[in-house]
Coordinates of C-alpha atoms and ligand atoms in Angstrom, one line a residue:
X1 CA 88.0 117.3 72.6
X2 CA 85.1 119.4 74.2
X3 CA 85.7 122.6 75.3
X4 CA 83.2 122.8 78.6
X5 CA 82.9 120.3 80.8
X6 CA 79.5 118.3 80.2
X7 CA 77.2 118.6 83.5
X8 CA 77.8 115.7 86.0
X9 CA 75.9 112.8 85.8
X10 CA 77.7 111.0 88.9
X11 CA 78.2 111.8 92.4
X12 CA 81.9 111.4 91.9
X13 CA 83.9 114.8 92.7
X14 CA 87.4 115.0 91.7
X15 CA 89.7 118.4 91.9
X16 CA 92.7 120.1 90.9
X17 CA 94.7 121.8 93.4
X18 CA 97.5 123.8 91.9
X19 CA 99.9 125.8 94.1
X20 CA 100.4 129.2 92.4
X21 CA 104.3 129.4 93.8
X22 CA 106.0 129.2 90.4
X23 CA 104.9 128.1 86.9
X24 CA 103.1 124.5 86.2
X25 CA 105.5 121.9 84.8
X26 CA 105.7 118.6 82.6
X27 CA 104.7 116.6 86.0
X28 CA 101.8 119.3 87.4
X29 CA 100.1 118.5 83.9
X30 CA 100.1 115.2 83.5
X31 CA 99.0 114.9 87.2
X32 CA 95.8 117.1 86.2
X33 CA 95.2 116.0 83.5
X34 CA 95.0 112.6 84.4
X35 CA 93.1 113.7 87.7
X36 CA 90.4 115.2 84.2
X37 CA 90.3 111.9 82.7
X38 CA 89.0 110.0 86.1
X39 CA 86.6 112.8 86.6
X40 CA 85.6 112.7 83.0
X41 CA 85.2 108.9 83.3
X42 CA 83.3 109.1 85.7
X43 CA 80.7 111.2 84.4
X44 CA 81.6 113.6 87.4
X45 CA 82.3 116.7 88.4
X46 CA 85.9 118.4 88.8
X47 CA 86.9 121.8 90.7
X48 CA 89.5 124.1 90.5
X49 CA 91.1 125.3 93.9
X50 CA 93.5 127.7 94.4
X51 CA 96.0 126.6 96.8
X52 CA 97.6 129.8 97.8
X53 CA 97.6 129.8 101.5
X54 CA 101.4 131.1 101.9
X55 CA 100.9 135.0 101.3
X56 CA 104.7 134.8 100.9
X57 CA 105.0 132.3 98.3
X58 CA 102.1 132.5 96.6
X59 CA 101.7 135.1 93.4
X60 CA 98.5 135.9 92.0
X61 CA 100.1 136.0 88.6
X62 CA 101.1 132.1 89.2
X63 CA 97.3 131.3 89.8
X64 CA 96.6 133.3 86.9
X65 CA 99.3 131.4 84.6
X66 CA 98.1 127.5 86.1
X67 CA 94.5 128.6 85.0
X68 CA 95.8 129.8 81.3
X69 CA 98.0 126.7 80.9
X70 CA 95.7 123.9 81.9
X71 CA 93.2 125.6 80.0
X72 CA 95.6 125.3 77.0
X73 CA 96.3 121.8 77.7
X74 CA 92.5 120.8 77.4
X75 CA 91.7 120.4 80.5
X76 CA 88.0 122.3 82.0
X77 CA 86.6 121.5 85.3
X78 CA 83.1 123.0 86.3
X79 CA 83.7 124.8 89.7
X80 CA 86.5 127.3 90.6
X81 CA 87.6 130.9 91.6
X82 CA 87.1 131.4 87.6
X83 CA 83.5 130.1 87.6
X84 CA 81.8 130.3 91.0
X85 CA 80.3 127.0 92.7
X86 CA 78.3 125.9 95.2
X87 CA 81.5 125.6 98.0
X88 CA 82.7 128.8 96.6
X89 CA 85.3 130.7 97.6
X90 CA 87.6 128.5 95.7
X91 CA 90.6 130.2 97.0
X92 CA 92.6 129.2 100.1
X93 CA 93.3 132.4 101.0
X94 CA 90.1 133.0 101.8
X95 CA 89.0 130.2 103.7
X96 CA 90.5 130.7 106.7
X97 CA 87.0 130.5 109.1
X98 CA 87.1 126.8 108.1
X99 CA 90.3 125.7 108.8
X100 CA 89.6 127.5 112.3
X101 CA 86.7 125.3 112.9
X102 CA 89.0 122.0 111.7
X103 CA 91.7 123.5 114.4
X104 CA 89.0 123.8 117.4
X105 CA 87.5 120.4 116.2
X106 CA 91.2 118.8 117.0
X107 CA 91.9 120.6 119.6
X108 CA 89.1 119.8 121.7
X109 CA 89.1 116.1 120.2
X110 CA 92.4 116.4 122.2
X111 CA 94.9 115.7 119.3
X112 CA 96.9 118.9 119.5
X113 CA 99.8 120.6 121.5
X114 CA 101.3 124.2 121.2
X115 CA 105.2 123.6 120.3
X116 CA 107.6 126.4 120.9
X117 CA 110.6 125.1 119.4
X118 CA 112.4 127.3 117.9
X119 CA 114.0 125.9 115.0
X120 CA 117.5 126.0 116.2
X121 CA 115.9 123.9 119.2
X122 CA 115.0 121.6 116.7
X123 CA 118.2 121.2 114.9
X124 CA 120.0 120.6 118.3
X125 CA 117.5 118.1 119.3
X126 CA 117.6 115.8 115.9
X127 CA 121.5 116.2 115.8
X128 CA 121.3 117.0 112.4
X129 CA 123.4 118.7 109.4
X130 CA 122.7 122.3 109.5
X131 CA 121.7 123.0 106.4
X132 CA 119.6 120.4 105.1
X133 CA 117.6 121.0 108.6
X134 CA 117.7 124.8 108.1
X135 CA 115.7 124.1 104.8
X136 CA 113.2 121.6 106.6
X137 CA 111.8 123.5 109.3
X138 CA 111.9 126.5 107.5
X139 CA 108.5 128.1 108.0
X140 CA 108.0 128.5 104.4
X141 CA 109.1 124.7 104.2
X142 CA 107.5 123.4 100.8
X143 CA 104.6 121.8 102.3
X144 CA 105.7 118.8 99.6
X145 CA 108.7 118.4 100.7
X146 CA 109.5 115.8 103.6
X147 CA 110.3 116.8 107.3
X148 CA 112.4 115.2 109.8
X149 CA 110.7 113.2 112.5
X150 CA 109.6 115.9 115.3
X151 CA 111.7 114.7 118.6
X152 CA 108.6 115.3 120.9
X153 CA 110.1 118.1 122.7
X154 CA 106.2 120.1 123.5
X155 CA 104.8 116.9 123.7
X156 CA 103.9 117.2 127.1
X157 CA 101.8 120.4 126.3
X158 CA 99.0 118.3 125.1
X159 CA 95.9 119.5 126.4
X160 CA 96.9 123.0 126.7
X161 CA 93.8 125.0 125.8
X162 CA 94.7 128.5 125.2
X163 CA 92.2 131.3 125.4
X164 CA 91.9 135.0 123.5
X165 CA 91.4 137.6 126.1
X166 CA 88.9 140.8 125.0
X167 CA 86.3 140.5 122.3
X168 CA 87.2 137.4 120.8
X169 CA 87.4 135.1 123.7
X170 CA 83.8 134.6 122.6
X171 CA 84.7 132.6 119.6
X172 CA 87.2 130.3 121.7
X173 CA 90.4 129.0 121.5
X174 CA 92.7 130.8 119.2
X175 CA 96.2 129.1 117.7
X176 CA 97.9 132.5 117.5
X177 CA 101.0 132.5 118.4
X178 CA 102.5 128.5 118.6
X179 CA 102.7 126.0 116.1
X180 CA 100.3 123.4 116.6
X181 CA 101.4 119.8 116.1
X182 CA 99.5 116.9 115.9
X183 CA 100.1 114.2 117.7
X184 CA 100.4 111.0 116.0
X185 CA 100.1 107.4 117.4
X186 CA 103.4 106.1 117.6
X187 CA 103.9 102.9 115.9
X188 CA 100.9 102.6 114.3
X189 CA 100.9 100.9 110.7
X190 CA 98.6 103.7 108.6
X191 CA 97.3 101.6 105.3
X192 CA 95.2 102.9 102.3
X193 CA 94.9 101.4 98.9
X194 CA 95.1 103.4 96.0
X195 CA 93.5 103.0 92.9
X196 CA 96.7 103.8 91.3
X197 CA 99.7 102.5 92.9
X198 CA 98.0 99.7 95.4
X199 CA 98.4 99.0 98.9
X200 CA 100.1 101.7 100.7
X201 CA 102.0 101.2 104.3
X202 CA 103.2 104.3 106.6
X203 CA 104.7 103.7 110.3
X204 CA 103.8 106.8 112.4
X205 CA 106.4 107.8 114.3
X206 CA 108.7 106.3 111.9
X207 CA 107.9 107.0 108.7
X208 CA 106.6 111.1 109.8
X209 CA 106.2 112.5 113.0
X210 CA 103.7 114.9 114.7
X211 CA 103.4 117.2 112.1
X212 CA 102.5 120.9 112.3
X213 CA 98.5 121.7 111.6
X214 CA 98.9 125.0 112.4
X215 CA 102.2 127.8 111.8
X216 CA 103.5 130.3 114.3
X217 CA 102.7 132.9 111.9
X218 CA 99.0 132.2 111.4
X219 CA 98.5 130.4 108.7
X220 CA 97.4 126.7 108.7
X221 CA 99.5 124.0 107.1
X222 CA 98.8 122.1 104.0
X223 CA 97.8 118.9 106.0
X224 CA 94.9 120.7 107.7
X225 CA 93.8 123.4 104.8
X226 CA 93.5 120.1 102.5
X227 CA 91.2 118.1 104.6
X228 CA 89.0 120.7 105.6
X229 CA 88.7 122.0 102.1
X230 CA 88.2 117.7 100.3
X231 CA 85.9 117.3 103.2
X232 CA 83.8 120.6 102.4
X233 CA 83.8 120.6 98.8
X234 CA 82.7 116.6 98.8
X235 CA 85.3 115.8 97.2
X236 CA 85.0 112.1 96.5
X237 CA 88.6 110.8 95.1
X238 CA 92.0 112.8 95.7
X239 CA 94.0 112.6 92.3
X240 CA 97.3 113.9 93.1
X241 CA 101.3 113.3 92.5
X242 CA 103.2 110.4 94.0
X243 CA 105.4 112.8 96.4
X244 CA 102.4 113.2 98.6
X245 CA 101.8 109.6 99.7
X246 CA 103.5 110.4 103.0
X247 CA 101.0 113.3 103.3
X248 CA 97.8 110.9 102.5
X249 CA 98.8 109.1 105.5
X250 CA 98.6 112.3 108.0
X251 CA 95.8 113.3 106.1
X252 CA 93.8 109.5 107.3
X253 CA 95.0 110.3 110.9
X254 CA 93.3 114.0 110.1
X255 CA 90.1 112.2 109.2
X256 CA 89.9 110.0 111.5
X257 CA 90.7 112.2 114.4
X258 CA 87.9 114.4 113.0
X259 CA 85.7 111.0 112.8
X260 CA 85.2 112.0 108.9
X261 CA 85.4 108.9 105.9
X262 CA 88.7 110.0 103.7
X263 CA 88.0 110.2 100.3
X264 CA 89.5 107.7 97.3
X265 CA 93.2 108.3 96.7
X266 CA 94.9 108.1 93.1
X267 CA 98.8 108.9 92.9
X268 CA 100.2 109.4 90.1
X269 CA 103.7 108.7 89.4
X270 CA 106.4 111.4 89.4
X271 CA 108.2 112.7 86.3
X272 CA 111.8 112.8 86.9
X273 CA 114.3 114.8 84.9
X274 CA 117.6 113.2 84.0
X275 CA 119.4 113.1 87.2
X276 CA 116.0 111.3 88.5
X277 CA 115.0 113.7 90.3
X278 CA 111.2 114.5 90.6
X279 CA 110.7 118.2 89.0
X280 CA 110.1 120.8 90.9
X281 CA 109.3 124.5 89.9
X282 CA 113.0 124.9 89.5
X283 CA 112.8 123.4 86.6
X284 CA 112.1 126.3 84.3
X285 CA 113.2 124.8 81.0
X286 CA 110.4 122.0 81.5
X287 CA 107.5 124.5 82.7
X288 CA 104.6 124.9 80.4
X289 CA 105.1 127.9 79.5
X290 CA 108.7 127.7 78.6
X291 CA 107.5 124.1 76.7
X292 CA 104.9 126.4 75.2
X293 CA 107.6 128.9 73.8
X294 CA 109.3 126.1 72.5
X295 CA 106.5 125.4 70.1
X296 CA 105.4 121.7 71.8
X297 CA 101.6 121.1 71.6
X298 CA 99.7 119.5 74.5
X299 CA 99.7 116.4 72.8
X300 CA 103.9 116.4 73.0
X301 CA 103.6 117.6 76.8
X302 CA 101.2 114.8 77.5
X303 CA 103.1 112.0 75.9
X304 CA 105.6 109.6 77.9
X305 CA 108.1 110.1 75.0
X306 CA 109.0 114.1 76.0
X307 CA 112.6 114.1 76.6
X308 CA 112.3 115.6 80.3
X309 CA 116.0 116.3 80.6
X310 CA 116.5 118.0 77.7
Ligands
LIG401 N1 98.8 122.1 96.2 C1 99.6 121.0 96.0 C2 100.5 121.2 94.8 O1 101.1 122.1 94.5 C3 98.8 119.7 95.8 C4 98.0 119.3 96.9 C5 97.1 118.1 96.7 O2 96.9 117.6 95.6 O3 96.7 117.7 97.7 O4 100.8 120.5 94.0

């Protein structure tokens, strides 16, 4: 196994994308590593970025510990917060300015509406069990996880432009203050094919609904922060676990609505534990570092035959 990276010989770009909110686990690896492999085939190049937009869930010593551990695994990509690059920074956090300009670019395209439900609005408008709704329109929802279909309650503030009094009207529109939803096209069949799994089908409308681009408190959501970042760092193929199909298709309508060509997508398939369940960073027994403890080599993570419920 080589220890660097050899210098690219293709135009493909490939990237890994940990989220430092808890340690990596069985599934995190063998979706990177796998996401190594295609870049490696390739003869490509393959970056490293931080996805630690959520100031609240996100730990520096989590980004530090996904670096160490994929490094341990064997895996080495060529750009990152680690190494510099040419699209440098390679940390969410500080990339703000650009998901602005993907916000103002919607906005203006027309695609966008403030919402100020509240979430108790919400759960009185879906009719659904407390809890479980509690959990998905948390703020500090995991931006994996699924969300119920938004009843289209601030629909009819579409259009609504809102301005920054003082020094910074100069810059334009700011999204303090709402969350910003994206309207999708009810109905609609959104289709990709990936290289993995094959033809995918999503119903907007049915299948998600207008999904949130931009928080109430400021920070931009997953959805948009992705698409600005694969569109800016050229990223040429998304490799990426099987839980975010549902999120590829918002991503197309993000594209399109910013007239941009989405990239290649390749979904791995999820590691479940016993139950069959997909992991999550729950799952502390099956992180790498508690694997690691456990004296298992990269070669035993890597292989289909670990015992994931054990
Ligand atoms: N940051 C996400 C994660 O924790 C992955 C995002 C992606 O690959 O698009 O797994």
């Amino acid at each position: 196994m080589a220890s660097f990276p050899p210098a690219a010989v293709s135009s493909y770009r490939g990237r890994l994308a940990p989220s430092p909110t808890g340690f990596l686990h069985v599934g995190h690896a063998r979706t990177f590593w796998t996401a190594w492999q295609r870049a490696r085939a390739a003869g490509g190049t393959l970056v490293m970025r931080m996805e630690d937009l959520d100031p609240d869930r996100s730990r520096s010593q989590f980004a530090e510990a996904a670096l160490e551990d994929l490094r341990w695994l064997g895996i080495r990509w060529h750009e990152g917060p680690d190494k510099g690059g040419p699209y440098a920074p390679y940390l969410q956090s500080k990339r703000r300015a650009i998901y602005l300009a993907a916000w103002r670019r919607l906005l203006r395209r027309g695609y966008l509406f403030p919402c100020r439900c509240s979430r108790k609005d919400l759960e009185a408008a879906l009719g659904a069990p407390h809890e479980r709704m509690a959990d998905a329109l948390s703020d500090k929802m995991d931006p994996l996880d699924d969300e119920p279909i938004y009843p289209g309650t601030c629909r009819h503030n579409i259009g609504y432009t809102p301005q920054l009094p003082g020094p910074t009207a100069s810059e334009g529109e700011s999204p303090e203050g709402y969350n910003w939803r994206f309207r999708v096209p009810d109905g609609e069949v959104i289709a990709f094919e990936d290289q993995n799994l094959g033809l995918q089908t999503f119903v907007a409308g049915r299948d998600f609904g207008d999904f949130v681009v931009w928080r109430r408190d400021g920070i931009p959501s997953y959805q948009l922060a992705c698409v600005a970042d694969d569109t800016e760092m050229r990223i040429t193929e998304v490799v990426r676990g099987a839980d975010l199909l549902k999120s590829t298709a918002r991503q197309i309508l993000l594209y399109r609505a910013l007239g941009l060509t989405p990239p290649a997508w390749y979904h791995c398939k999820l590691v479940v534990d016993h139950n069959g369940r997909r992991l999550a960073k729950r799952h502390d027994a099956l992180s790498l570092r508690a694997l690691r403890q456990r004296g298992l080599t990269p070669m035993n993570i890597l292989s289909a035959d670990l015992p994931v419920g054990a």
